[in-house]
mmCIF file of C-alpha atoms in Angstrom:
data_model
loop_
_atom_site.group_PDB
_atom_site.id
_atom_site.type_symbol
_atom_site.label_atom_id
_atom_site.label_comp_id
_atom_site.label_asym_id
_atom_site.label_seq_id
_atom_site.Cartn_x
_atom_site.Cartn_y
_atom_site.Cartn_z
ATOM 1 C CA UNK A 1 1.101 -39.727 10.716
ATOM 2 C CA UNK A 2 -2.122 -38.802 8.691
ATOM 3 C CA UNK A 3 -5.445 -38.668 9.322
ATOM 4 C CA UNK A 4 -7.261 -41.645 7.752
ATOM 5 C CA UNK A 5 -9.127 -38.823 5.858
ATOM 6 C CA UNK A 6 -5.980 -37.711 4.376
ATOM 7 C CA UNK A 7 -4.283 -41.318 3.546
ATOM 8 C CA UNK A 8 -7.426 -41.961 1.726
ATOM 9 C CA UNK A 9 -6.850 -38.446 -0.677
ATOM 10 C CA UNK A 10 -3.517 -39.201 -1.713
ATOM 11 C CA UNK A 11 -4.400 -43.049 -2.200
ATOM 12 C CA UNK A 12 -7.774 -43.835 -3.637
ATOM 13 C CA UNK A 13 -9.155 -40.224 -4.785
ATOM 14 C CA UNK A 14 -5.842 -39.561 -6.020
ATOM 15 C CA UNK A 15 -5.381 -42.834 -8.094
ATOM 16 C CA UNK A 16 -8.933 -41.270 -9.712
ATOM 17 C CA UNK A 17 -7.910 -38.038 -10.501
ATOM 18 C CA UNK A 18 -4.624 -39.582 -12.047
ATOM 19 C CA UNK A 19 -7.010 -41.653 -14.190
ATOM 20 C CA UNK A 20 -8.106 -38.280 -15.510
ATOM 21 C CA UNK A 21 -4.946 -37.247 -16.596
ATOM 22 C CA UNK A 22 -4.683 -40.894 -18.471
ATOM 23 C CA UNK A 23 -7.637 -40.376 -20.355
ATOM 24 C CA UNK A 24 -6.119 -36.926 -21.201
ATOM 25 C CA UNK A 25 -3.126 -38.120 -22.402
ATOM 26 C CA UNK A 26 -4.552 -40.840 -24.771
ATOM 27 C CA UNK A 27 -7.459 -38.432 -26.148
ATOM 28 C CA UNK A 28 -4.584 -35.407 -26.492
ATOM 29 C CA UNK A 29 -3.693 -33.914 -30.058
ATOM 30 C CA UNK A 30 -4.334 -31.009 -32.009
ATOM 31 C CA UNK A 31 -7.058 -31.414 -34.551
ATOM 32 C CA UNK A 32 -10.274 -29.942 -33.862
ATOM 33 C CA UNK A 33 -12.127 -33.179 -33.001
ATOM 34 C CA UNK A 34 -9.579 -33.794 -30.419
ATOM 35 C CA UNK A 35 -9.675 -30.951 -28.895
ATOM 36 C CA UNK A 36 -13.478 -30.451 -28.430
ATOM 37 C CA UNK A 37 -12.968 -34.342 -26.972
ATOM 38 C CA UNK A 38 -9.977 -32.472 -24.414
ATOM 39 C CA UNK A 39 -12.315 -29.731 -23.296
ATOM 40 C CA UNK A 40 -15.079 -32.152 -22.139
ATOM 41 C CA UNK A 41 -12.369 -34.742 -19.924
ATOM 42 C CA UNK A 42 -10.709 -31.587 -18.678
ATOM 43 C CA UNK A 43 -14.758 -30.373 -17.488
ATOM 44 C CA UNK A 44 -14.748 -34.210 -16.247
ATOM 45 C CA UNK A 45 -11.608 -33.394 -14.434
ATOM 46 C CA UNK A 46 -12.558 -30.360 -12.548
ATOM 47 C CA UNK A 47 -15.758 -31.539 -11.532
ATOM 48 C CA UNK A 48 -13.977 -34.705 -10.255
ATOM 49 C CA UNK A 49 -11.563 -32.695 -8.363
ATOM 50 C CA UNK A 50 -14.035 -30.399 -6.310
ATOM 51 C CA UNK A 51 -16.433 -33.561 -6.024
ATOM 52 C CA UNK A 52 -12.923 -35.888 -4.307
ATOM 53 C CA UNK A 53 -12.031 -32.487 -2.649
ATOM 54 C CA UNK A 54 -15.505 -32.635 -1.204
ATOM 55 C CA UNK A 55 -15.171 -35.823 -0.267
ATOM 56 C CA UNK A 56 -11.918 -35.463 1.619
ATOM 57 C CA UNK A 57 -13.250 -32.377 4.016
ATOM 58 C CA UNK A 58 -16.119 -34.307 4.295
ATOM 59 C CA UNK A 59 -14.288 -37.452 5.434
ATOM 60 C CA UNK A 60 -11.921 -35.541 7.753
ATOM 61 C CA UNK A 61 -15.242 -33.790 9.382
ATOM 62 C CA UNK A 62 -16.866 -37.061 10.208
ATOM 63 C CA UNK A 63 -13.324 -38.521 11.514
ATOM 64 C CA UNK A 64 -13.136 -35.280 13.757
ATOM 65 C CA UNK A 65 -16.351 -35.977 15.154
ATOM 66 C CA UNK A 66 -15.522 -39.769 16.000
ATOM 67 C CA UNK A 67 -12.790 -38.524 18.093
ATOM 68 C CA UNK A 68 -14.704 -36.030 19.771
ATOM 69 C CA UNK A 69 -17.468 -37.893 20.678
ATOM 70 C CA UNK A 70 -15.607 -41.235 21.514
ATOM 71 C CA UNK A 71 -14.292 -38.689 24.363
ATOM 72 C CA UNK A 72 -17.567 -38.186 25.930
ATOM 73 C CA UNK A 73 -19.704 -40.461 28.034
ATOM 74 C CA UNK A 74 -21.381 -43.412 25.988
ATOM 75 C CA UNK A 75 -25.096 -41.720 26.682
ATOM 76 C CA UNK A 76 -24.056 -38.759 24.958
ATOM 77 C CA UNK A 77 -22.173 -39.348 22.167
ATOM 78 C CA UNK A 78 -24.773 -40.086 19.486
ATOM 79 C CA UNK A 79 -26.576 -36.656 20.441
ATOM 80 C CA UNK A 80 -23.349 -34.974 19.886
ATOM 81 C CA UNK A 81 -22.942 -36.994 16.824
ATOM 82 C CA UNK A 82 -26.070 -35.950 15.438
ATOM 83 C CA UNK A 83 -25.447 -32.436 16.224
ATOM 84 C CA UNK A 84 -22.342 -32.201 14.607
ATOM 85 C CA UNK A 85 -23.653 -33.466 11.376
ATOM 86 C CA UNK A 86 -27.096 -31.951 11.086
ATOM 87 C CA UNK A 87 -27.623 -29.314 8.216
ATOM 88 C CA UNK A 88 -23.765 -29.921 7.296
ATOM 89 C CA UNK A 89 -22.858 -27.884 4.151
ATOM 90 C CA UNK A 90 -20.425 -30.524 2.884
ATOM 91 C CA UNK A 91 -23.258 -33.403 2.636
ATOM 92 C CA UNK A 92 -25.265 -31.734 -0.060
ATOM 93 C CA UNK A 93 -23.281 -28.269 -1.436
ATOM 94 C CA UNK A 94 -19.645 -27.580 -3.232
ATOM 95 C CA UNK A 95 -16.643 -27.659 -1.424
ATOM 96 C CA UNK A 96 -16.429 -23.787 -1.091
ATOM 97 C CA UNK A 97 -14.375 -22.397 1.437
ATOM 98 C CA UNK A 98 -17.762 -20.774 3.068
ATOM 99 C CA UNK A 99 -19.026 -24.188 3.470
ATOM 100 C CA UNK A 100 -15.522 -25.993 4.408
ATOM 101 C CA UNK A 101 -14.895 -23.125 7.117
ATOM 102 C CA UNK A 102 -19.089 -23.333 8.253
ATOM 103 C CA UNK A 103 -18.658 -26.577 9.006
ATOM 104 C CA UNK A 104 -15.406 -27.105 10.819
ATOM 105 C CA UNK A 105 -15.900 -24.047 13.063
ATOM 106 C CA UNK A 106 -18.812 -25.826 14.532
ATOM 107 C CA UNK A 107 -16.179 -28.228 15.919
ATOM 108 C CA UNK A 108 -14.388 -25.305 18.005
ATOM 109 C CA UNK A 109 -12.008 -24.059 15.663
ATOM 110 C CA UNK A 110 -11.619 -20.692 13.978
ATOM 111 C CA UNK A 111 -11.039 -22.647 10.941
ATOM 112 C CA UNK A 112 -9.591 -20.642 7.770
ATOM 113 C CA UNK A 113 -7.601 -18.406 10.261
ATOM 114 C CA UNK A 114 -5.985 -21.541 11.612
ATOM 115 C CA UNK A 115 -5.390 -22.941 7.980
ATOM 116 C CA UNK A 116 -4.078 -19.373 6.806
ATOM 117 C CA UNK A 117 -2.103 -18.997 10.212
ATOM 118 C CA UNK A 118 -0.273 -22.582 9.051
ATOM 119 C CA UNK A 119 1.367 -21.264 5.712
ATOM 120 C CA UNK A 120 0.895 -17.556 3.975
ATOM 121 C CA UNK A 121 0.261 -19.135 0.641
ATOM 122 C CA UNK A 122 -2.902 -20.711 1.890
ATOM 123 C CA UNK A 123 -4.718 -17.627 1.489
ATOM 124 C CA UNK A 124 -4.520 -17.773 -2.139
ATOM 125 C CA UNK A 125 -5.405 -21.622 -2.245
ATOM 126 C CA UNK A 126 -8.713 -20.499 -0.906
ATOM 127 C CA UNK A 127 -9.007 -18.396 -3.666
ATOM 128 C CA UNK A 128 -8.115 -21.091 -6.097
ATOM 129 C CA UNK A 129 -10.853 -23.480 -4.532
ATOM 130 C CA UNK A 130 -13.229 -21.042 -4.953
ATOM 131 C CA UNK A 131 -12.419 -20.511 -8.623
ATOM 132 C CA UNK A 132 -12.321 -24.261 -9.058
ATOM 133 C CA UNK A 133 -15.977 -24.615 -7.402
ATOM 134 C CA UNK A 134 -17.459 -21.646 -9.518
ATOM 135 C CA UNK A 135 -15.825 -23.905 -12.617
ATOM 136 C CA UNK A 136 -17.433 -27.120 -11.681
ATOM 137 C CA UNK A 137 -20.958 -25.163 -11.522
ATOM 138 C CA UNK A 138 -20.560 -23.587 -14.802
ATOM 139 C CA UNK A 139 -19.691 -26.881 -15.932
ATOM 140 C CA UNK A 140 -22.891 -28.723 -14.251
ATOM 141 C CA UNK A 141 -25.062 -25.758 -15.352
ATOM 142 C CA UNK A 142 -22.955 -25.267 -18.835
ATOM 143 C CA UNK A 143 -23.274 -21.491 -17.743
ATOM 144 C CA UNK A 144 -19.518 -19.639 -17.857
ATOM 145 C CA UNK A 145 -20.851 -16.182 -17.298
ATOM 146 C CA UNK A 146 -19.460 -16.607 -13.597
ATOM 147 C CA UNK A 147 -15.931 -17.849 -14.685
ATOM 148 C CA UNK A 148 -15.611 -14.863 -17.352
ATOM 149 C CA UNK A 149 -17.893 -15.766 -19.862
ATOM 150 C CA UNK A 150 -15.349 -18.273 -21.718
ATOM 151 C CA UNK A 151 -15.713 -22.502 -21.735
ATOM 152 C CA UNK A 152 -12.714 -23.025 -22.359
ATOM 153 C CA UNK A 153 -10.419 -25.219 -19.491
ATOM 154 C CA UNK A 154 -7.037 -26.033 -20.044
ATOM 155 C CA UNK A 155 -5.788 -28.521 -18.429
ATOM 156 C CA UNK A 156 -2.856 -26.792 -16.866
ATOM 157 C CA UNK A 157 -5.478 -24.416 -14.827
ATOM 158 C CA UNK A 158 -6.768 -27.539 -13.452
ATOM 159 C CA UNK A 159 -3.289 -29.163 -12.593
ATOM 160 C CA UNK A 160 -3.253 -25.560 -11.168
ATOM 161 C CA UNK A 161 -5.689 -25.597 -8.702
ATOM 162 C CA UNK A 162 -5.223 -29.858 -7.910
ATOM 163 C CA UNK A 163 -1.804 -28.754 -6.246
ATOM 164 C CA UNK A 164 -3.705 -25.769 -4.176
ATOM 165 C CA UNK A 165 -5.979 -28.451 -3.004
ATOM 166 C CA UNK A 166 -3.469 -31.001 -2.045
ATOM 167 C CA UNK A 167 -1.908 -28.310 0.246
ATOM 168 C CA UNK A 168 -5.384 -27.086 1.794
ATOM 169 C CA UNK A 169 -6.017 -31.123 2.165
ATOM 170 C CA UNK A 170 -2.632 -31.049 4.477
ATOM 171 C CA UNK A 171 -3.086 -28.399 5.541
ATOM 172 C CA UNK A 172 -6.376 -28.746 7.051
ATOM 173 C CA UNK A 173 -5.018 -32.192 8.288
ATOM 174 C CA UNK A 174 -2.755 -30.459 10.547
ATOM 175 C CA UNK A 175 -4.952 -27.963 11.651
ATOM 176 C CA UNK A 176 -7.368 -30.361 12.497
ATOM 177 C CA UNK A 177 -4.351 -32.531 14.431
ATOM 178 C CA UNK A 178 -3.282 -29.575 16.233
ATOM 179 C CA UNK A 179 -7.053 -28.568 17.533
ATOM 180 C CA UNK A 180 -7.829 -32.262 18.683
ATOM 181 C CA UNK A 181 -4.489 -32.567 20.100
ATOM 182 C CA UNK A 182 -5.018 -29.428 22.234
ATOM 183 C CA UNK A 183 -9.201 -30.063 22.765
ATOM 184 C CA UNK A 184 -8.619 -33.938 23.893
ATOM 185 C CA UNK A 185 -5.547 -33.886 25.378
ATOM 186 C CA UNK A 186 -3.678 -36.466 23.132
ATOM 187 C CA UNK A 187 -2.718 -36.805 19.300
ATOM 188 C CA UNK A 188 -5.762 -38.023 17.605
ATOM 189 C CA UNK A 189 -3.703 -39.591 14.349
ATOM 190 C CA UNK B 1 -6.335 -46.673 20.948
ATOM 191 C CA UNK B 2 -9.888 -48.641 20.492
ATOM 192 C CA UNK B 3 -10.039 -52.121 18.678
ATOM 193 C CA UNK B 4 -10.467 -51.272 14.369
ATOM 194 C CA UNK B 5 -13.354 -52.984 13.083
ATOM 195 C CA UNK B 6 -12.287 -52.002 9.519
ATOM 196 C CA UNK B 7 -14.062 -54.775 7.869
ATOM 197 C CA UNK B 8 -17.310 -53.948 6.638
ATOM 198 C CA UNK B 9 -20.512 -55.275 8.798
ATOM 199 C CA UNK B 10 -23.260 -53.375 7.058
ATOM 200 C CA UNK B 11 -24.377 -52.476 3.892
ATOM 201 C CA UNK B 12 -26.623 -49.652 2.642
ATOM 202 C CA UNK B 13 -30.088 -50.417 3.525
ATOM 203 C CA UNK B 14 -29.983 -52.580 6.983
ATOM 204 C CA UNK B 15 -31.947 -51.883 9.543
ATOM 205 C CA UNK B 16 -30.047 -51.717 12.576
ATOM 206 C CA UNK B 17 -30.573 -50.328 16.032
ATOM 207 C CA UNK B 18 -28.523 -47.823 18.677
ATOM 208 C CA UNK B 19 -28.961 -46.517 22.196
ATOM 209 C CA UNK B 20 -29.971 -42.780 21.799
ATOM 210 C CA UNK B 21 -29.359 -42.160 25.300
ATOM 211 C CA UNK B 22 -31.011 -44.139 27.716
ATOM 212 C CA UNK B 23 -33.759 -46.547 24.931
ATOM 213 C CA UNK B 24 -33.353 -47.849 21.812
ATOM 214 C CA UNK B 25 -34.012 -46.468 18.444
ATOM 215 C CA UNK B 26 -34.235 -48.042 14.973
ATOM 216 C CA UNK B 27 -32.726 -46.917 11.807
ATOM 217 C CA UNK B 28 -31.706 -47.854 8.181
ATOM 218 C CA UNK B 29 -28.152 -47.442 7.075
ATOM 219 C CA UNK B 30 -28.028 -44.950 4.183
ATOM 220 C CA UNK B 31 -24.146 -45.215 3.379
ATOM 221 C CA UNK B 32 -20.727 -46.853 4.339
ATOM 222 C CA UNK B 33 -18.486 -44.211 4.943
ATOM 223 C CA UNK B 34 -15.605 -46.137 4.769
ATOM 224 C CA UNK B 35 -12.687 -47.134 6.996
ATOM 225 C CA UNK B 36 -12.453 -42.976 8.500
ATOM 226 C CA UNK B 37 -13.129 -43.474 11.870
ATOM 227 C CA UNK B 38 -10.962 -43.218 15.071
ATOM 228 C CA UNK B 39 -8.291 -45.988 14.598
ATOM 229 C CA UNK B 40 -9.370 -46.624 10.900
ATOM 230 C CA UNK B 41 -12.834 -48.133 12.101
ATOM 231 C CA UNK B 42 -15.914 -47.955 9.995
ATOM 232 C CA UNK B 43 -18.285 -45.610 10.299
ATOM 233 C CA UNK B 44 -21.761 -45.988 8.783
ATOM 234 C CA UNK B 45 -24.648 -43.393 8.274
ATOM 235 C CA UNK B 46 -27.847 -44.056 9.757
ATOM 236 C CA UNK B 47 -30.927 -42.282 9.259
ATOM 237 C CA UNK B 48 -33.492 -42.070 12.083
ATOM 238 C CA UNK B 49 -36.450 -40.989 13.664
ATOM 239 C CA UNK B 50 -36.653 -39.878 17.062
ATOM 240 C CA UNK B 51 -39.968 -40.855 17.373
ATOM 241 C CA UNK B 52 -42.360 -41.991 14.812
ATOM 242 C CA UNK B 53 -43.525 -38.147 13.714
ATOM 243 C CA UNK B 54 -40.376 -36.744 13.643
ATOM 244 C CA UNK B 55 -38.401 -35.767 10.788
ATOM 245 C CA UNK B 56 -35.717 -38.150 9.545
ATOM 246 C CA UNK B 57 -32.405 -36.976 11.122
ATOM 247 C CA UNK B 58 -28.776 -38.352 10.524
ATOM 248 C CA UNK B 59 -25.832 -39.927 12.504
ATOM 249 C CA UNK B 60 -22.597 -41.274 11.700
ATOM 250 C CA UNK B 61 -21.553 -44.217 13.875
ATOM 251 C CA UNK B 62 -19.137 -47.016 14.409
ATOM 252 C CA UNK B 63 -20.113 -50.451 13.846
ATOM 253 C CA UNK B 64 -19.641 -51.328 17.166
ATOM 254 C CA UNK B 65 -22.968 -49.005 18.162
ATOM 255 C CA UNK B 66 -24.481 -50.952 15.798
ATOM 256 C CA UNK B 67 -26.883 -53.923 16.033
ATOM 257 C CA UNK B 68 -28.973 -55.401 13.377
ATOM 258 C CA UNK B 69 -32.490 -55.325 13.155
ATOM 259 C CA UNK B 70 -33.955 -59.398 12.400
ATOM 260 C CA UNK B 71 -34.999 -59.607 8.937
ATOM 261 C CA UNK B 72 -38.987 -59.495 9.000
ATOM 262 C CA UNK B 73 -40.634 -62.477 7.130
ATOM 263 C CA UNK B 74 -40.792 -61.965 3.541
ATOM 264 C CA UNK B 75 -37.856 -60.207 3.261
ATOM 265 C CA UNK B 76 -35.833 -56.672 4.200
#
């Protein structure tokens, strides 16, 4: 079973990235109108992705804390509550794997070794998340210089670096299952 | 496995009240996080202040920690 985190990225934030690849397929073509009209959905649909992908680690942070906390005393939950959430990276910053890893070690785990320790190719899906973050800043900032100087996106880079996601989003999902499981004693999804 | 409160019983910008240990403190809820919680219940953020010089801080709650404030007179 999933975390409620997880459900909700492959149900509701992936029903909005699909909508991106709608809008790609009805604007598609070749002539030069179009494809200026491409390159600005497929900089919608990157920035979507790290902004759901964002969303998910955020969720899945805030659903590890409930469990923690609901297995502590009533008086001291909300201090460890507030603890946990204070200063968090993913509230206000990108979804890079500094920040991800930052803020789900403070929850006990040795994070991106546990994720890596999971499945080899998960090294290289951090890499891919960090290349998709540094491509939704140029994008916000319309500054490529970091991403090799070039604007242009194509879409299959993007497709690309959704599936890397997707695993990391499992992946961290059972990472995240397998540290509860062992912290609190019992499965916590 | 605790009872789901799912449904939504806040919305941003209620004022609602928790036990921060052993009194009461008052705070404003700043977003619905959605049905993410242990057991798919609802957890809400809530901004508060310790005491009335501190800085704002931030905690993420159930529903059931919850109570709301009483409207004052003349609105939120």
């Amino acid at each position: 079973m999933p975390s409620n985190s997880l459900e909700r990225w492959h149900r509701e934030r992936a029903d909005a990235l699909d909508e991106m690849e709608s809008a790609h397929a009805i604007i598609g073509g070749t002539q030069r109108g179009r494809r200026y009209a491409v390159q600005q959905i497929n900089y919608g649909y990157a920035a979507l992705l790290s902004s759901h992908f964002q969303g998910f680690c955020r969720d899945l942070h805030s659903e590890c804390i409930d469990h923690i906390a609901a297995a502590m005393p009533r008086q001291f939950r909300v201090f460890v509550r507030t603890e946990f959430v204070w200063n968090r990276k993913l509230d206000k910053g990108n979804p890079h794997p500094g920040a991800v890893g930052e803020d789900f070690n403070r929850l006990g785990i040795d994070f991106w070794r546990t994720v890596n320790a999971l499945d080899a190719r998960n090294a290289r899906r951090n890499q891919l998340l960090t290349e998709l973050v540094n491509w939704r800043n140029a994008v916000a900032h319309q500054d490529f210089t970091a991403v090799g100087g070039s604007a242009t996106l194509h879409l299959n880079r993007i497709r690309g670096w959704r599936r890397a996601v997707g695993a990391l989003a499992d992946a961290f999902d059972r990472a995240m299952y397998n540290h509860l499981t062992a912290l609190l004693g019992n499965a916590p999804w | 496995m605790p009872k789901t409160t799912s449904t939504r019983k806040f919305r941003k910008g209620d004022r609602v009240r928790f036990q921060l240990g052993t009194r009461w403190v008052a705070g404003l809820v700043t977003e619905d996080r959605g049905a993410i919680g242990m057991g798919g219940r609802r957890l809400y953020t809530v901004e508060f202040r310790s005491d009335a010089a501190a800085a704002p801080s931030h905690v993420e709650l159930p529903a059931d920690d919850l109570r709301p404030m009483p409207v004052p007179a003349g609105g939120r």
